[in-house]
GROMACS .gro file of C-alpha atoms in nm:
model
  311
    1MET     CA    1  -1.395   0.698  -0.217
    2GLN     CA    2  -1.346   0.846   0.131
    3ARG     CA    3  -1.460   0.523   0.290
    4PHE     CA    4  -1.211   0.330   0.079
    5ILE     CA    5  -0.923   0.559   0.184
    6ILE     CA    6  -1.015   0.538   0.554
    7ILE     CA    7  -1.035   0.157   0.542
    8ARG     CA    8  -0.700   0.132   0.363
    9ILE     CA    9  -0.535   0.366   0.618
   10ILE     CA   10  -0.664   0.151   0.906
   11GLN     CA   11  -0.541  -0.164   0.730
   12SER     CA   12  -0.201  -0.001   0.675
   13PHE     CA   13  -0.176   0.089   1.044
   14PHE     CA   14  -0.239  -0.272   1.152
   15ILE     CA   15   0.009  -0.405   0.895
   16ILE     CA   16   0.283  -0.181   1.037
   17LEU     CA   17   0.185  -0.279   1.392
   18GLY     CA   18   0.197  -0.651   1.306
   19VAL     CA   19   0.538  -0.623   1.140
   20LEU     CA   20   0.681  -0.438   1.441
   21VAL     CA   21   0.551  -0.697   1.688
   22PHE     CA   22   0.685  -0.980   1.472
   23VAL     CA   23   1.033  -0.824   1.440
   24PHE     CA   24   1.042  -0.743   1.812
   25ILE     CA   25   0.961  -1.100   1.919
   26LEU     CA   26   1.188  -1.250   1.654
   27GLY     CA   27   1.481  -1.043   1.782
   28ARG     CA   28   1.425  -1.145   2.144
   29VAL     CA   29   1.412  -1.520   2.073
   30GLY     CA   30   1.740  -1.517   1.877
   31ALA     CA   31   2.048  -1.704   1.989
   32ASN     CA   32   2.269  -1.397   2.052
   33ASP     CA   33   2.249  -1.211   2.383
   34PRO     CA   34   2.309  -0.840   2.311
   35ALA     CA   35   2.428  -0.782   2.670
   36ILE     CA   36   2.714  -1.030   2.620
   37LEU     CA   37   2.798  -0.879   2.281
   38MET     CA   38   2.811  -0.529   2.428
   39ALA     CA   39   3.013  -0.633   2.733
   40GLY     CA   40   3.274  -0.820   2.531
   41PRO     CA   41   3.428  -1.166   2.572
   42ASP     CA   42   3.625  -1.081   2.890
   43ALA     CA   43   3.342  -0.912   3.083
   44GLU     CA   44   3.240  -1.021   3.431
   45GLU     CA   45   2.895  -1.158   3.498
   46GLU     CA   46   2.814  -0.851   3.710
   47ASP     CA   47   2.889  -0.622   3.417
   48ILE     CA   48   2.663  -0.825   3.186
   49GLU     CA   49   2.379  -0.813   3.440
   50GLU     CA   50   2.423  -0.436   3.475
   51ILE     CA   51   2.393  -0.393   3.098
   52ARG     CA   52   2.077  -0.605   3.097
   53ARG     CA   53   1.931  -0.389   3.374
   54VAL     CA   54   2.021  -0.057   3.206
   55TYR     CA   55   1.868  -0.155   2.870
   56GLY     CA   56   1.571  -0.338   3.021
   57LEU     CA   57   1.679  -0.674   2.878
   58ASP     CA   58   1.622  -0.848   3.213
   59LYS     CA   59   1.246  -0.790   3.189
   60PRO     CA   60   0.999  -1.041   3.034
   61VAL     CA   61   0.948  -1.001   2.660
   62ILE     CA   62   0.591  -0.873   2.697
   63ILE     CA   63   0.713  -0.600   2.936
   64GLN     CA   64   0.990  -0.506   2.692
   65LEU     CA   65   0.727  -0.488   2.416
   66GLY     CA   66   0.518  -0.250   2.628
   67TYR     CA   67   0.825  -0.031   2.692
   68PHE     CA   68   0.901  -0.035   2.320
   69PHE     CA   69   0.557   0.093   2.214
   70ARG     CA   70   0.554   0.350   2.495
   71GLU     CA   71   0.883   0.494   2.376
   72LEU     CA   72   0.777   0.459   2.011
   73ALA     CA   73   0.482   0.689   2.081
   74LYS     CA   74   0.740   0.949   2.192
   75GLY     CA   75   0.948   0.898   1.879
   76ASN     CA   76   1.223   0.728   2.078
   77PHE     CA   77   1.366   0.402   1.937
   78GLY     CA   78   1.638   0.375   2.201
   79ARG     CA   79   2.014   0.386   2.163
   80SER     CA   80   2.217   0.160   1.941
   81TYR     CA   81   2.402  -0.108   2.139
   82ASN     CA   82   2.684  -0.119   1.886
   83TRP     CA   83   2.729   0.249   1.785
   84ASP     CA   84   2.611   0.407   2.116
   85GLN     CA   85   2.394   0.677   1.956
   86PRO     CA   86   2.018   0.723   1.905
   87ALA     CA   87   1.890   0.454   1.669
   88LEU     CA   88   1.660   0.696   1.485
   89SER     CA   89   1.935   0.944   1.397
   90LEU     CA   90   2.165   0.656   1.298
   91VAL     CA   91   1.908   0.506   1.060
   92LEU     CA   92   1.808   0.843   0.917
   93SER     CA   93   2.174   0.924   0.848
   94ARG     CA   94   2.195   0.613   0.623
   95PHE     CA   95   1.853   0.655   0.463
   96PRO     CA   96   1.946   0.912   0.194
   97ALA     CA   97   2.192   0.666   0.039
   98THR     CA   98   1.925   0.396   0.008
   99ILE     CA   99   1.664   0.642  -0.119
  100LYS     CA  100   1.910   0.770  -0.379
  101LEU     CA  101   1.997   0.420  -0.500
  102SER     CA  102   1.634   0.302  -0.506
  103LEU     CA  103   1.502   0.608  -0.688
  104VAL     CA  104   1.773   0.601  -0.954
  105ALA     CA  105   1.711   0.230  -1.011
  106PHE     CA  106   1.333   0.283  -1.012
  107PHE     CA  107   1.329   0.562  -1.271
  108MET     CA  108   1.590   0.385  -1.482
  109VAL     CA  109   1.381   0.068  -1.483
  110TRP     CA  110   1.055   0.252  -1.540
  111THR     CA  111   1.184   0.451  -1.839
  112ILE     CA  112   1.378   0.177  -2.013
  113SER     CA  113   1.126  -0.101  -1.952
  114ILE     CA  114   0.823   0.088  -2.079
  115CYS     CA  115   1.007   0.202  -2.393
  116LEU     CA  116   1.137  -0.149  -2.451
  117GLY     CA  117   0.796  -0.308  -2.388
  118ILE     CA  118   0.618  -0.072  -2.629
  119LEU     CA  119   0.885  -0.119  -2.895
  120SER     CA  120   0.866  -0.497  -2.859
  121ALA     CA  121   0.486  -0.493  -2.893
  122VAL     CA  122   0.491  -0.267  -3.199
  123LYS     CA  123   0.773  -0.468  -3.362
  124ARG     CA  124   0.622  -0.803  -3.265
  125GLY     CA  125   0.792  -1.099  -3.435
  126THR     CA  126   1.104  -0.905  -3.538
  127TRP     CA  127   1.460  -0.928  -3.404
  128VAL     CA  128   1.380  -0.642  -3.163
  129ASP     CA  129   1.103  -0.851  -3.009
  130THR     CA  130   1.331  -1.156  -2.989
  131ILE     CA  131   1.609  -0.964  -2.809
  132THR     CA  132   1.354  -0.815  -2.568
  133ARG     CA  133   1.214  -1.156  -2.479
  134VAL     CA  134   1.565  -1.291  -2.421
  135TYR     CA  135   1.628  -0.997  -2.187
  136VAL     CA  136   1.302  -1.062  -2.000
  137PHE     CA  137   1.379  -1.431  -1.958
  138SER     CA  138   1.738  -1.364  -1.847
  139GLY     CA  139   1.642  -1.080  -1.614
  140GLN     CA  140   1.390  -1.292  -1.428
  141SER     CA  141   1.621  -1.595  -1.410
  142ILE     CA  142   1.954  -1.447  -1.297
  143PRO     CA  143   1.994  -1.361  -0.924
  144ASN     CA  144   2.074  -0.993  -0.884
  145PHE     CA  145   2.378  -1.053  -0.660
  146TRP     CA  146   2.530  -1.280  -0.926
  147PHE     CA  147   2.454  -1.021  -1.195
  148ALA     CA  148   2.617  -0.757  -0.970
  149LEU     CA  149   2.937  -0.963  -0.952
  150ILE     CA  150   2.937  -0.997  -1.333
  151LEU     CA  151   2.902  -0.619  -1.368
  152ILE     CA  152   3.192  -0.565  -1.126
  153LEU     CA  153   3.408  -0.813  -1.317
  154ILE     CA  154   3.339  -0.658  -1.659
  155PHE     CA  155   3.313  -0.284  -1.595
  156GLY     CA  156   3.524  -0.255  -1.282
  157VAL     CA  157   3.801  -0.516  -1.314
  158LYS     CA  158   3.838  -0.586  -1.689
  159LEU     CA  159   3.748  -0.248  -1.843
  160GLY     CA  160   3.815  -0.029  -1.539
  161VAL     CA  161   3.560   0.234  -1.648
  162LEU     CA  162   3.336   0.234  -1.336
  163PRO     CA  163   3.408   0.206  -0.962
  164THR     CA  164   3.324  -0.129  -0.806
  165SER     CA  165   3.231  -0.001  -0.458
  166GLY     CA  166   3.183   0.305  -0.242
  167TYR     CA  167   2.952   0.606  -0.233
  168GLY     CA  168   3.000   0.917  -0.444
  169GLY     CA  169   2.878   1.071  -0.768
  170LEU     CA  170   2.694   0.933  -1.068
  171ARG     CA  171   2.972   0.689  -1.161
  172HIS     CA  172   2.936   0.510  -0.827
  173ILE     CA  173   2.562   0.453  -0.860
  174ILE     CA  174   2.544   0.317  -1.216
  175LEU     CA  175   2.641  -0.044  -1.147
  176PRO     CA  176   2.438  -0.081  -0.822
  177ALA     CA  177   2.131   0.072  -0.988
  178ILE     CA  178   2.155  -0.161  -1.290
  179ALA     CA  179   2.197  -0.467  -1.068
  180LEU     CA  180   1.913  -0.359  -0.841
  181GLY     CA  181   1.673  -0.297  -1.129
  182LEU     CA  182   1.739  -0.615  -1.327
  183PHE     CA  183   1.457  -0.834  -1.197
  184GLY     CA  184   1.194  -0.560  -1.170
  185GLY     CA  185   1.287  -0.421  -1.510
  186ALA     CA  186   1.240  -0.757  -1.678
  187GLY     CA  187   0.898  -0.803  -1.517
  188LEU     CA  188   0.786  -0.453  -1.609
  189THR     CA  189   0.900  -0.501  -1.969
  190ARG     CA  190   0.704  -0.824  -1.997
  191LEU     CA  191   0.390  -0.665  -1.850
  192THR     CA  192   0.420  -0.362  -2.079
  193ARG     CA  193   0.465  -0.580  -2.387
  194SER     CA  194   0.168  -0.807  -2.312
  195GLY     CA  195  -0.055  -0.512  -2.218
  196MET     CA  196   0.029  -0.319  -2.532
  197ILE     CA  197  -0.023  -0.625  -2.754
  198ASN     CA  198  -0.373  -0.672  -2.609
  199VAL     CA  199  -0.458  -0.306  -2.658
  200LEU     CA  200  -0.317  -0.290  -3.012
  201ASP     CA  201  -0.532  -0.590  -3.111
  202SER     CA  202  -0.852  -0.435  -2.972
  203GLU     CA  203  -1.140  -0.313  -3.189
  204TYR     CA  204  -1.118   0.054  -3.096
  205ILE     CA  205  -0.753   0.067  -3.204
  206LYS     CA  206  -0.843  -0.093  -3.536
  207MET     CA  207  -1.121   0.164  -3.575
  208ALA     CA  208  -0.881   0.448  -3.495
  209ARG     CA  209  -0.646   0.323  -3.765
  210ALA     CA  210  -0.936   0.281  -4.007
  211LYS     CA  211  -1.025   0.648  -3.954
  212GLY     CA  212  -0.684   0.737  -4.085
  213LEU     CA  213  -0.525   0.859  -3.759
  214ARG     CA  214  -0.150   0.874  -3.759
  215GLU     CA  215   0.023   0.572  -3.605
  216ARG     CA  216   0.193   0.795  -3.350
  217THR     CA  217  -0.147   0.930  -3.234
  218VAL     CA  218  -0.295   0.581  -3.217
  219LEU     CA  219  -0.001   0.451  -3.019
  220PHE     CA  220   0.057   0.727  -2.765
  221LYS     CA  221  -0.288   0.886  -2.734
  222HIS     CA  222  -0.515   0.581  -2.746
  223ALA     CA  223  -0.316   0.263  -2.686
  224LEU     CA  224  -0.065   0.371  -2.422
  225LYS     CA  225  -0.327   0.533  -2.197
  226ASN     CA  226  -0.518   0.207  -2.153
  227GLY     CA  227  -0.214  -0.015  -2.169
  228ALA     CA  228  -0.048   0.178  -1.885
  229ILE     CA  229  -0.324   0.118  -1.629
  230PRO     CA  230  -0.196  -0.228  -1.517
  231LEU     CA  231   0.154  -0.081  -1.484
  232VAL     CA  232   0.037   0.155  -1.209
  233THR     CA  233  -0.041  -0.145  -0.987
  234LEU     CA  234   0.320  -0.257  -1.024
  235MET     CA  235   0.466   0.067  -0.889
  236GLY     CA  236   0.424  -0.027  -0.523
  237PRO     CA  237   0.558  -0.385  -0.548
  238LEU     CA  238   0.839  -0.263  -0.773
  239MET     CA  239   0.951  -0.003  -0.520
  240ALA     CA  240   0.917  -0.264  -0.245
  241GLY     CA  241   1.143  -0.493  -0.445
  242MET     CA  242   1.396  -0.211  -0.478
  243PHE     CA  243   1.406  -0.163  -0.101
  244SER     CA  244   1.425  -0.531  -0.011
  245GLY     CA  245   1.673  -0.608  -0.288
  246SER     CA  246   1.892  -0.314  -0.195
  247LEU     CA  247   2.020  -0.501   0.113
  248ILE     CA  248   2.214  -0.753  -0.097
  249ILE     CA  249   2.323  -0.493  -0.353
  250GLU     CA  250   2.446  -0.258  -0.078
  251LEU     CA  251   2.657  -0.538   0.067
  252VAL     CA  252   2.805  -0.632  -0.272
  253PHE     CA  253   2.892  -0.271  -0.364
  254ALA     CA  254   2.975  -0.154  -0.006
  255TRP     CA  255   2.696   0.104  -0.041
  256PRO     CA  256   2.646   0.284   0.294
  257GLY     CA  257   2.266   0.260   0.303
  258ILE     CA  258   2.004   0.134   0.541
  259GLY     CA  259   2.021  -0.222   0.406
  260ARG     CA  260   2.388  -0.258   0.493
  261LEU     CA  261   2.328  -0.095   0.833
  262THR     CA  262   2.041  -0.334   0.907
  263TYR     CA  263   2.255  -0.632   0.811
  264GLN     CA  264   2.529  -0.522   1.051
  265ALA     CA  265   2.270  -0.454   1.324
  266VAL     CA  266   2.120  -0.803   1.284
  267LEU     CA  267   2.465  -0.963   1.316
  268ASN     CA  268   2.528  -0.765   1.637
  269SER     CA  269   2.175  -0.821   1.776
  270ASP     CA  270   2.137  -0.443   1.784
  271PHE     CA  271   1.761  -0.447   1.845
  272PRO     CA  272   1.692  -0.068   1.850
  273VAL     CA  273   1.854  -0.018   1.509
  274VAL     CA  274   1.678  -0.319   1.354
  275GLN     CA  275   1.339  -0.211   1.488
  276CYS     CA  276   1.386   0.149   1.376
  277ALA     CA  277   1.500   0.046   1.026
  278VAL     CA  278   1.210  -0.197   0.988
  279PHE     CA  279   0.960   0.062   1.111
  280ILE     CA  280   1.074   0.332   0.866
  281SER     CA  281   1.105   0.091   0.571
  282THR     CA  282   0.767  -0.071   0.639
  283THR     CA  283   0.593   0.264   0.683
  284LEU     CA  284   0.728   0.393   0.352
  285LEU     CA  285   0.634   0.077   0.166
  286VAL     CA  286   0.286   0.045   0.314
  287PHE     CA  287   0.191   0.406   0.248
  288GLY     CA  288   0.354   0.387  -0.094
  289ASN     CA  289   0.122   0.098  -0.180
  290LEU     CA  290  -0.169   0.295  -0.034
  291ALA     CA  291  -0.090   0.587  -0.265
  292VAL     CA  292  -0.076   0.350  -0.564
  293ASP     CA  293  -0.418   0.202  -0.473
  294ILE     CA  294  -0.572   0.549  -0.455
  295ILE     CA  295  -0.415   0.655  -0.786
  296TYR     CA  296  -0.538   0.333  -0.946
  297VAL     CA  297  -0.895   0.404  -0.837
  298LEU     CA  298  -0.874   0.763  -0.957
  299ILE     CA  299  -0.748   0.685  -1.309
  300ASP     CA  300  -0.971   0.384  -1.378
  301PRO     CA  301  -1.343   0.477  -1.385
  302ARG     CA  302  -1.446   0.110  -1.394
  303ILE     CA  303  -1.295   0.044  -1.049
  304ARG     CA  304  -1.437   0.369  -0.912
  305SER     CA  305  -1.790   0.276  -1.020
  306PHE     CA  306  -1.743  -0.080  -0.891
  307ARG     CA  307  -1.643   0.045  -0.546
  308ARG     CA  308  -1.934   0.292  -0.549
  309ARG     CA  309  -2.178   0.008  -0.616
  310ARG     CA  310  -2.026  -0.199  -0.334
  311ALA     CA  311  -2.053   0.096  -0.095
   0.00000   0.00000   0.00000
């Protein structure tokens, strides 16, 4: 178990390192010159060269990469070209909004999808099952930005019951969270339904029913425990989908999160902000997946014994 955790931590470190190097090189080979963008359209060539010298942009890319990792070890991501403030504090100031949106969408999806998947499996072949399958098919077919526009049109423009943009209380987060969770919720519902159907058809469930156990005990004490194991593996990818999908949703709903900030930074070739945002997002996602892997091994004795035999 310890060996598995150590190996996964080392793998996670190299994944983060590889993503940072890739984003750094990708930003430097882009078409936009940040020195020209910072200097403005009427700047003299001397001013542009001075900006390149101050920010180290006149150095070869490999030298800039060395400077970047040296400063990264000190916790310094540089200053934003566009907002003229430390990139780390700028990104962290936007992070709570994205965390709030992602967590609300995640728990909304997790609760509704599992209940819907279980209900669909228990009521297999009924109108409840049919409606659930239509939802799953639609949720995995409709792009979330298009669904977001439909939500804005219905609940914001036609009915006028929910705000269509901005950041505030619970009313502001309902539509973005629904739009963000559409695709992941449909996938989780489908996985829950298929897992529960397999478990409910198994021999030990039939034996539990034959012993006269109440249906509620069979369902929640015996079936759900085994049917939920595959769902744990989906937690990491689902949260990753929330983070990556939040960029589009934040733009549609003018949500002041890290996704919208990163989009603006990419347009302005604001390298320090892009690198800092990618580093924090990647670190959270990688270690989130690491935590899921460890939990998965802990709750499933079959995998634990398999890894012990391999070790």
